Short mmCIF file of N, CA, C and O in Angstrom, two decimals:
data_model
loop_
_atom_site.label_atom_id
_atom_site.label_comp_id
_atom_site.label_asym_id
_atom_site.label_seq_id
_atom_site.Cartn_x
_atom_site.Cartn_y
_atom_site.Cartn_z
N GLN A 1 61.96 98.40 111.25
CA GLN A 1 61.61 97.25 110.45
C GLN A 1 62.70 97.01 109.41
O GLN A 1 63.15 97.94 108.75
N VAL A 2 63.10 95.76 109.27
CA VAL A 2 64.14 95.41 108.32
C VAL A 2 63.55 95.33 106.92
O VAL A 2 62.51 94.69 106.70
N GLN A 3 64.21 95.97 105.99
CA GLN A 3 63.80 95.91 104.60
C GLN A 3 65.02 95.78 103.71
O GLN A 3 66.02 96.47 103.89
N LEU A 4 64.93 94.89 102.73
CA LEU A 4 65.93 94.73 101.71
C LEU A 4 65.25 94.96 100.37
O LEU A 4 64.26 94.30 100.06
N VAL A 5 65.78 95.88 99.59
CA VAL A 5 65.17 96.25 98.33
C VAL A 5 66.15 96.00 97.20
O VAL A 5 67.22 96.59 97.16
N GLU A 6 65.75 95.13 96.27
CA GLU A 6 66.57 94.82 95.11
C GLU A 6 66.22 95.74 93.94
O GLU A 6 65.10 96.22 93.84
N SER A 7 67.18 95.91 93.06
CA SER A 7 66.96 96.66 91.84
C SER A 7 67.94 96.17 90.79
O SER A 7 68.90 95.47 91.10
N GLY A 8 67.70 96.55 89.55
CA GLY A 8 68.61 96.23 88.47
C GLY A 8 68.16 95.09 87.58
O GLY A 8 68.81 94.81 86.57
N GLY A 9 67.07 94.44 87.93
CA GLY A 9 66.57 93.37 87.10
C GLY A 9 65.95 93.91 85.82
O GLY A 9 65.72 95.10 85.67
N GLY A 10 65.69 93.00 84.91
CA GLY A 10 65.09 93.40 83.65
C GLY A 10 65.26 92.35 82.59
O GLY A 10 65.60 91.20 82.87
N LEU A 11 65.02 92.76 81.37
CA LEU A 11 65.14 91.88 80.21
C LEU A 11 66.47 92.13 79.53
O LEU A 11 66.83 93.28 79.25
N VAL A 12 67.19 91.06 79.26
CA VAL A 12 68.49 91.18 78.62
C VAL A 12 68.68 90.04 77.62
O VAL A 12 68.16 88.94 77.81
N GLN A 13 69.41 90.32 76.58
CA GLN A 13 69.69 89.30 75.58
C GLN A 13 70.75 88.33 76.07
O GLN A 13 71.65 88.70 76.83
N ALA A 14 70.65 87.09 75.65
CA ALA A 14 71.66 86.10 76.00
C ALA A 14 73.04 86.60 75.62
O ALA A 14 73.24 87.14 74.53
N GLY A 15 73.99 86.40 76.52
CA GLY A 15 75.34 86.90 76.32
C GLY A 15 75.57 88.27 76.90
O GLY A 15 76.72 88.72 76.99
N GLY A 16 74.51 88.93 77.30
CA GLY A 16 74.62 90.26 77.86
C GLY A 16 74.93 90.25 79.34
O GLY A 16 75.16 89.20 79.94
N SER A 17 74.91 91.44 79.93
CA SER A 17 75.26 91.60 81.33
C SER A 17 74.19 92.39 82.07
O SER A 17 73.44 93.17 81.48
N LEU A 18 74.16 92.18 83.37
CA LEU A 18 73.23 92.88 84.23
C LEU A 18 73.86 92.98 85.61
O LEU A 18 74.58 92.08 86.03
N ARG A 19 73.57 94.07 86.29
CA ARG A 19 74.09 94.27 87.64
C ARG A 19 72.93 94.49 88.61
O ARG A 19 72.18 95.45 88.47
N LEU A 20 72.80 93.60 89.56
CA LEU A 20 71.76 93.71 90.56
C LEU A 20 72.30 94.39 91.81
O LEU A 20 73.46 94.21 92.18
N SER A 21 71.45 95.16 92.46
CA SER A 21 71.80 95.82 93.70
C SER A 21 70.76 95.50 94.76
O SER A 21 69.59 95.30 94.45
N CYS A 22 71.20 95.47 95.99
CA CYS A 22 70.29 95.25 97.11
C CYS A 22 70.73 96.15 98.25
O CYS A 22 71.84 96.02 98.75
N THR A 23 69.85 97.05 98.63
CA THR A 23 70.14 97.99 99.71
C THR A 23 69.23 97.69 100.90
O THR A 23 68.02 97.52 100.73
N ALA A 24 69.83 97.66 102.06
CA ALA A 24 69.10 97.29 103.27
C ALA A 24 68.91 98.47 104.20
O ALA A 24 69.74 99.39 104.27
N SER A 25 67.82 98.42 104.94
CA SER A 25 67.56 99.35 106.02
C SER A 25 67.12 98.54 107.24
O SER A 25 66.47 97.50 107.10
N GLY A 26 67.50 99.00 108.41
CA GLY A 26 67.14 98.29 109.62
C GLY A 26 68.07 97.14 109.97
O GLY A 26 67.91 96.52 111.02
N VAL A 27 69.01 96.86 109.11
CA VAL A 27 70.02 95.83 109.34
C VAL A 27 71.28 96.26 108.62
O VAL A 27 71.22 96.88 107.55
N ILE A 28 72.42 95.92 109.20
CA ILE A 28 73.70 96.32 108.64
C ILE A 28 74.41 95.10 108.08
O ILE A 28 74.50 94.06 108.72
N PHE A 29 74.91 95.24 106.85
CA PHE A 29 75.62 94.14 106.21
C PHE A 29 76.96 93.84 106.87
O PHE A 29 77.41 92.69 106.90
N SER A 30 77.62 94.88 107.33
CA SER A 30 78.93 94.72 107.93
C SER A 30 78.89 93.70 109.07
O SER A 30 78.07 93.79 109.98
N GLY A 31 79.79 92.72 108.98
CA GLY A 31 79.87 91.70 110.01
C GLY A 31 78.90 90.55 109.83
O GLY A 31 78.85 89.65 110.66
N ASN A 32 78.14 90.57 108.75
CA ASN A 32 77.12 89.55 108.52
C ASN A 32 77.32 88.85 107.17
O ASN A 32 77.96 89.36 106.26
N VAL A 33 76.72 87.67 107.08
CA VAL A 33 76.71 86.93 105.83
C VAL A 33 75.59 87.47 104.95
O VAL A 33 74.49 87.72 105.43
N MET A 34 75.85 87.65 103.69
CA MET A 34 74.82 88.08 102.76
C MET A 34 75.06 87.48 101.39
O MET A 34 76.13 86.94 101.11
N GLY A 35 74.04 87.56 100.54
CA GLY A 35 74.20 86.99 99.22
C GLY A 35 72.92 87.01 98.42
O GLY A 35 72.00 87.79 98.68
N TRP A 36 72.87 86.11 97.43
CA TRP A 36 71.77 86.07 96.48
C TRP A 36 71.29 84.65 96.25
O TRP A 36 72.10 83.73 96.10
N TYR A 37 69.99 84.50 96.20
CA TYR A 37 69.33 83.29 95.76
C TYR A 37 68.50 83.62 94.53
O TYR A 37 68.21 84.79 94.25
N ARG A 38 68.10 82.59 93.81
CA ARG A 38 67.19 82.79 92.70
C ARG A 38 66.21 81.63 92.64
O ARG A 38 66.48 80.54 93.12
N GLN A 39 65.06 81.90 92.05
CA GLN A 39 64.04 80.87 91.90
C GLN A 39 63.27 81.07 90.61
O GLN A 39 62.71 82.15 90.37
N ALA A 40 63.25 80.05 89.81
CA ALA A 40 62.46 80.03 88.59
C ALA A 40 61.16 79.30 88.88
O ALA A 40 61.09 78.46 89.77
N PRO A 41 60.10 79.61 88.13
CA PRO A 41 58.82 78.94 88.36
C PRO A 41 58.93 77.42 88.30
O PRO A 41 59.52 76.87 87.38
N GLY A 42 58.38 76.76 89.31
CA GLY A 42 58.40 75.31 89.36
C GLY A 42 59.71 74.70 89.80
O GLY A 42 59.84 73.47 89.79
N LYS A 43 60.66 75.52 90.18
CA LYS A 43 61.96 75.02 90.59
C LYS A 43 62.27 75.41 92.03
O LYS A 43 61.68 76.34 92.58
N GLN A 44 63.22 74.70 92.62
CA GLN A 44 63.66 75.01 93.97
C GLN A 44 64.48 76.29 93.98
O GLN A 44 65.15 76.63 93.01
N ARG A 45 64.40 76.98 95.10
CA ARG A 45 65.25 78.14 95.27
C ARG A 45 66.71 77.71 95.32
O ARG A 45 67.06 76.75 96.01
N GLU A 46 67.54 78.40 94.59
CA GLU A 46 68.94 78.03 94.43
C GLU A 46 69.86 79.13 94.92
O GLU A 46 69.67 80.30 94.61
N LEU A 47 70.86 78.73 95.67
CA LEU A 47 71.88 79.69 96.09
C LEU A 47 72.73 80.06 94.88
O LEU A 47 73.28 79.19 94.21
N VAL A 48 72.83 81.34 94.63
CA VAL A 48 73.62 81.84 93.51
C VAL A 48 75.02 82.22 93.97
O VAL A 48 76.02 81.80 93.39
N ALA A 49 75.08 83.03 94.99
CA ALA A 49 76.36 83.50 95.51
C ALA A 49 76.18 84.00 96.93
O ALA A 49 75.13 84.55 97.28
N THR A 50 77.20 83.82 97.74
CA THR A 50 77.15 84.32 99.10
C THR A 50 78.52 84.83 99.49
O THR A 50 79.54 84.39 98.96
N MET A 51 78.53 85.76 100.42
CA MET A 51 79.77 86.34 100.91
C MET A 51 79.70 86.46 102.43
O MET A 51 78.71 86.95 102.98
N THR A 52 80.75 86.02 103.08
CA THR A 52 80.83 86.13 104.53
C THR A 52 81.35 87.50 104.91
O THR A 52 81.79 88.28 104.07
N SER A 53 81.33 87.77 106.21
CA SER A 53 81.86 89.04 106.70
C SER A 53 83.35 89.15 106.44
O SER A 53 83.88 90.26 106.38
N GLY A 54 84.01 88.00 106.28
CA GLY A 54 85.43 87.98 105.98
C GLY A 54 85.74 88.03 104.50
O GLY A 54 86.89 87.85 104.10
N ARG A 55 84.73 88.24 103.68
CA ARG A 55 84.85 88.38 102.22
C ARG A 55 85.07 87.06 101.49
O ARG A 55 85.39 87.07 100.30
N SER A 56 84.92 85.94 102.18
CA SER A 56 84.95 84.66 101.48
C SER A 56 83.69 84.53 100.64
O SER A 56 82.61 84.95 101.06
N THR A 57 83.82 83.93 99.47
CA THR A 57 82.69 83.82 98.56
C THR A 57 82.45 82.38 98.15
O THR A 57 83.37 81.57 98.08
N VAL A 58 81.19 82.09 97.88
CA VAL A 58 80.78 80.79 97.37
C VAL A 58 79.82 81.03 96.23
O VAL A 58 78.89 81.83 96.35
N TYR A 59 80.04 80.34 95.12
CA TYR A 59 79.19 80.48 93.95
C TYR A 59 78.62 79.14 93.54
O TYR A 59 79.26 78.09 93.71
N ALA A 60 77.42 79.17 93.00
CA ALA A 60 76.87 77.98 92.38
C ALA A 60 77.74 77.61 91.19
O ALA A 60 78.26 78.48 90.49
N ASP A 61 77.90 76.31 90.97
CA ASP A 61 78.72 75.86 89.85
C ASP A 61 78.24 76.44 88.52
O ASP A 61 79.05 76.72 87.63
N SER A 62 76.95 76.62 88.40
CA SER A 62 76.38 77.08 87.15
C SER A 62 76.71 78.54 86.82
O SER A 62 76.55 78.96 85.67
N VAL A 63 77.18 79.29 87.81
CA VAL A 63 77.47 80.70 87.58
C VAL A 63 78.93 81.07 87.78
O VAL A 63 79.31 82.22 87.54
N LYS A 64 79.74 80.12 88.20
CA LYS A 64 81.16 80.40 88.42
C LYS A 64 81.82 80.91 87.15
O LYS A 64 81.62 80.37 86.07
N GLY A 65 82.59 81.96 87.32
CA GLY A 65 83.27 82.56 86.19
C GLY A 65 82.44 83.58 85.44
O GLY A 65 82.98 84.31 84.60
N ARG A 66 81.15 83.64 85.75
CA ARG A 66 80.26 84.57 85.07
C ARG A 66 79.69 85.63 86.01
O ARG A 66 79.48 86.77 85.61
N PHE A 67 79.42 85.24 87.25
CA PHE A 67 78.83 86.14 88.23
C PHE A 67 79.85 86.53 89.29
O PHE A 67 80.73 85.73 89.64
N THR A 68 79.72 87.74 89.81
CA THR A 68 80.59 88.21 90.87
C THR A 68 79.77 88.94 91.92
O THR A 68 79.00 89.85 91.60
N ILE A 69 79.94 88.53 93.16
CA ILE A 69 79.26 89.20 94.26
C ILE A 69 80.21 90.17 94.93
O ILE A 69 81.41 89.90 95.06
N SER A 70 79.70 91.30 95.34
CA SER A 70 80.49 92.28 96.05
C SER A 70 79.60 93.02 97.04
O SER A 70 78.38 92.94 96.97
N ARG A 71 80.23 93.74 97.95
CA ARG A 71 79.46 94.48 98.94
C ARG A 71 80.09 95.83 99.21
O ARG A 71 81.31 96.00 99.08
N ASP A 72 79.27 96.76 99.60
CA ASP A 72 79.71 98.09 100.00
C ASP A 72 79.07 98.35 101.35
O ASP A 72 77.90 98.72 101.43
N ASN A 73 79.84 98.13 102.40
CA ASN A 73 79.30 98.28 103.74
C ASN A 73 78.87 99.71 104.06
O ASN A 73 77.91 99.92 104.79
N ALA A 74 79.59 100.67 103.52
CA ALA A 74 79.26 102.07 103.77
C ALA A 74 77.87 102.41 103.24
O ALA A 74 77.16 103.24 103.81
N ARG A 75 77.49 101.79 102.14
CA ARG A 75 76.18 102.02 101.54
C ARG A 75 75.17 100.94 101.92
O ARG A 75 74.02 100.99 101.47
N ASN A 76 75.61 99.97 102.72
CA ASN A 76 74.76 98.87 103.14
C ASN A 76 74.12 98.19 101.92
O ASN A 76 72.92 97.91 101.89
N THR A 77 74.95 97.92 100.95
CA THR A 77 74.49 97.41 99.67
C THR A 77 75.32 96.21 99.22
O THR A 77 76.54 96.20 99.39
N VAL A 78 74.65 95.23 98.66
CA VAL A 78 75.31 94.09 98.05
C VAL A 78 74.97 94.07 96.57
O VAL A 78 73.84 94.41 96.17
N TYR A 79 75.92 93.68 95.76
CA TYR A 79 75.76 93.68 94.32
C TYR A 79 75.97 92.28 93.76
O TYR A 79 76.65 91.45 94.33
N LEU A 80 75.39 92.06 92.61
CA LEU A 80 75.64 90.85 91.85
C LEU A 80 75.84 91.25 90.40
O LEU A 80 74.89 91.63 89.72
N GLN A 81 77.08 91.17 89.95
CA GLN A 81 77.40 91.43 88.56
C GLN A 81 77.25 90.14 87.78
O GLN A 81 77.90 89.14 88.10
N MET A 82 76.41 90.16 86.77
CA MET A 82 76.11 88.97 85.99
C MET A 82 76.54 89.20 84.54
O MET A 82 76.02 90.10 83.88
N ASN A 83 77.46 88.38 84.09
CA ASN A 83 77.96 88.47 82.73
C ASN A 83 77.66 87.18 81.98
O ASN A 83 77.39 86.15 82.57
N SER A 84 77.76 87.27 80.67
CA SER A 84 77.53 86.10 79.81
C SER A 84 76.24 85.38 80.17
O SER A 84 76.21 84.16 80.34
N LEU A 85 75.19 86.13 80.29
CA LEU A 85 73.92 85.58 80.74
C LEU A 85 73.35 84.57 79.76
O LEU A 85 73.47 84.71 78.55
N LYS A 86 72.74 83.55 80.34
CA LYS A 86 72.10 82.48 79.58
C LYS A 86 70.62 82.45 79.89
O LYS A 86 70.18 82.97 80.91
N SER A 87 69.86 81.81 79.02
CA SER A 87 68.43 81.69 79.27
C SER A 87 68.15 80.97 80.57
O SER A 87 67.14 81.24 81.23
N GLU A 88 69.03 80.06 80.96
CA GLU A 88 68.88 79.32 82.21
C GLU A 88 68.99 80.21 83.45
O GLU A 88 68.63 79.78 84.54
N ASP A 89 69.50 81.42 83.28
CA ASP A 89 69.62 82.35 84.39
C ASP A 89 68.31 83.08 84.68
O ASP A 89 68.23 83.83 85.66
N THR A 90 67.33 82.91 83.84
CA THR A 90 66.04 83.57 84.04
C THR A 90 65.41 83.10 85.34
O THR A 90 65.21 81.90 85.55
N ALA A 91 65.12 84.04 86.22
CA ALA A 91 64.58 83.71 87.53
C ALA A 91 64.28 84.99 88.29
O ALA A 91 64.64 86.09 87.86
N LEU A 92 63.62 84.82 89.42
CA LEU A 92 63.45 85.90 90.36
C LEU A 92 64.62 85.83 91.34
O LEU A 92 64.84 84.80 91.97
N TYR A 93 65.36 86.91 91.44
CA TYR A 93 66.55 86.94 92.27
C TYR A 93 66.28 87.66 93.59
O TYR A 93 65.75 88.77 93.61
N TYR A 94 66.65 87.00 94.67
CA TYR A 94 66.44 87.52 96.01
C TYR A 94 67.77 87.76 96.70
O TYR A 94 68.66 86.91 96.66
N CYS A 95 67.92 88.88 97.33
CA CYS A 95 69.07 89.08 98.19
C CYS A 95 68.68 88.72 99.62
O CYS A 95 67.50 88.71 99.98
N TYR A 96 69.68 88.42 100.42
CA TYR A 96 69.43 88.09 101.81
C TYR A 96 70.60 88.52 102.67
O TYR A 96 71.71 88.70 102.18
N VAL A 97 70.32 88.66 103.95
CA VAL A 97 71.37 88.90 104.93
C VAL A 97 71.06 88.06 106.16
O VAL A 97 69.90 87.95 106.58
N LYS A 98 72.09 87.44 106.70
CA LYS A 98 71.94 86.65 107.91
C LYS A 98 72.61 87.39 109.05
O LYS A 98 73.81 87.65 109.02
N GLN A 99 71.82 87.73 110.04
CA GLN A 99 72.30 88.43 111.21
C GLN A 99 71.98 87.59 112.43
O GLN A 99 70.83 87.47 112.85
N GLY A 100 73.02 87.00 113.00
CA GLY A 100 72.79 86.07 114.09
C GLY A 100 72.01 84.88 113.59
O GLY A 100 72.39 84.22 112.62
N VAL A 101 70.89 84.60 114.24
CA VAL A 101 70.03 83.49 113.83
C VAL A 101 68.93 83.94 112.88
O VAL A 101 68.17 83.10 112.38
N ALA A 102 68.83 85.22 112.63
CA ALA A 102 67.79 85.75 111.76
C ALA A 102 68.26 85.86 110.33
O ALA A 102 69.41 86.19 110.06
N ILE A 103 67.36 85.58 109.40
CA ILE A 103 67.62 85.74 107.98
C ILE A 103 66.56 86.65 107.39
O ILE A 103 65.37 86.42 107.56
N TYR A 104 66.99 87.66 106.68
CA TYR A 104 66.09 88.62 106.06
C TYR A 104 66.19 88.54 104.55
O TYR A 104 67.27 88.37 103.99
N TRP A 105 65.05 88.68 103.90
CA TRP A 105 64.95 88.54 102.45
C TRP A 105 64.36 89.78 101.80
O TRP A 105 63.50 90.45 102.37
N GLY A 106 64.80 90.04 100.59
CA GLY A 106 64.19 91.08 99.80
C GLY A 106 62.97 90.55 99.06
O GLY A 106 62.66 89.35 99.10
N GLN A 107 62.28 91.43 98.37
CA GLN A 107 61.09 91.05 97.62
C GLN A 107 61.43 90.34 96.31
O GLN A 107 60.60 89.62 95.76
N GLY A 108 62.61 90.55 95.83
CA GLY A 108 63.05 89.92 94.61
C GLY A 108 63.01 90.86 93.41
O GLY A 108 62.19 91.77 93.36
N THR A 109 63.90 90.63 92.48
CA THR A 109 63.90 91.37 91.23
C THR A 109 64.00 90.37 90.09
O THR A 109 64.78 89.42 90.13
N GLN A 110 63.17 90.57 89.08
CA GLN A 110 63.07 89.62 87.99
C GLN A 110 64.17 89.83 86.96
O GLN A 110 64.42 90.96 86.51
N VAL A 111 64.82 88.74 86.59
CA VAL A 111 65.80 88.73 85.52
C VAL A 111 65.30 87.80 84.43
O VAL A 111 65.04 86.62 84.70
N THR A 112 65.15 88.32 83.24
CA THR A 112 64.71 87.52 82.12
C THR A 112 65.73 87.61 81.00
O THR A 112 66.06 88.71 80.54
N VAL A 113 66.23 86.47 80.58
CA VAL A 113 67.25 86.41 79.53
C VAL A 113 66.62 85.81 78.28
O VAL A 113 66.16 84.67 78.30
N SER A 114 66.61 86.56 77.22
CA SER A 114 66.04 86.10 75.97
C SER A 114 67.10 85.39 75.14
O SER A 114 68.28 85.75 75.15
N SER A 115 66.66 84.39 74.40
CA SER A 115 67.57 83.64 73.56
C SER A 115 67.65 84.22 72.16
O SER A 115 66.86 85.09 71.78
#
């Protein structure tokens, strides 16, 4: 069974930093597209960052220059380093991996940024 488990969320002051991790079992990140989405209550799910198997990256305009996505294939883990956090970044963050036509999602980790 495929499982993606996020960690690293929590409460942080505006301007602070947080590092999210997502470790997968039953699916391998190597050779696949993976990344992060987020969703705040009452809002659409938004792509935050994604990385292809070739290490190309795409970021939402709202997080460019502040967030960095990375991966460790040996540990089957994807990370999201978040710096200069704003209250607008408050959301439930989900990691995902796309393998072929299948897309797998984690349960999400909550990030709350206080002003």
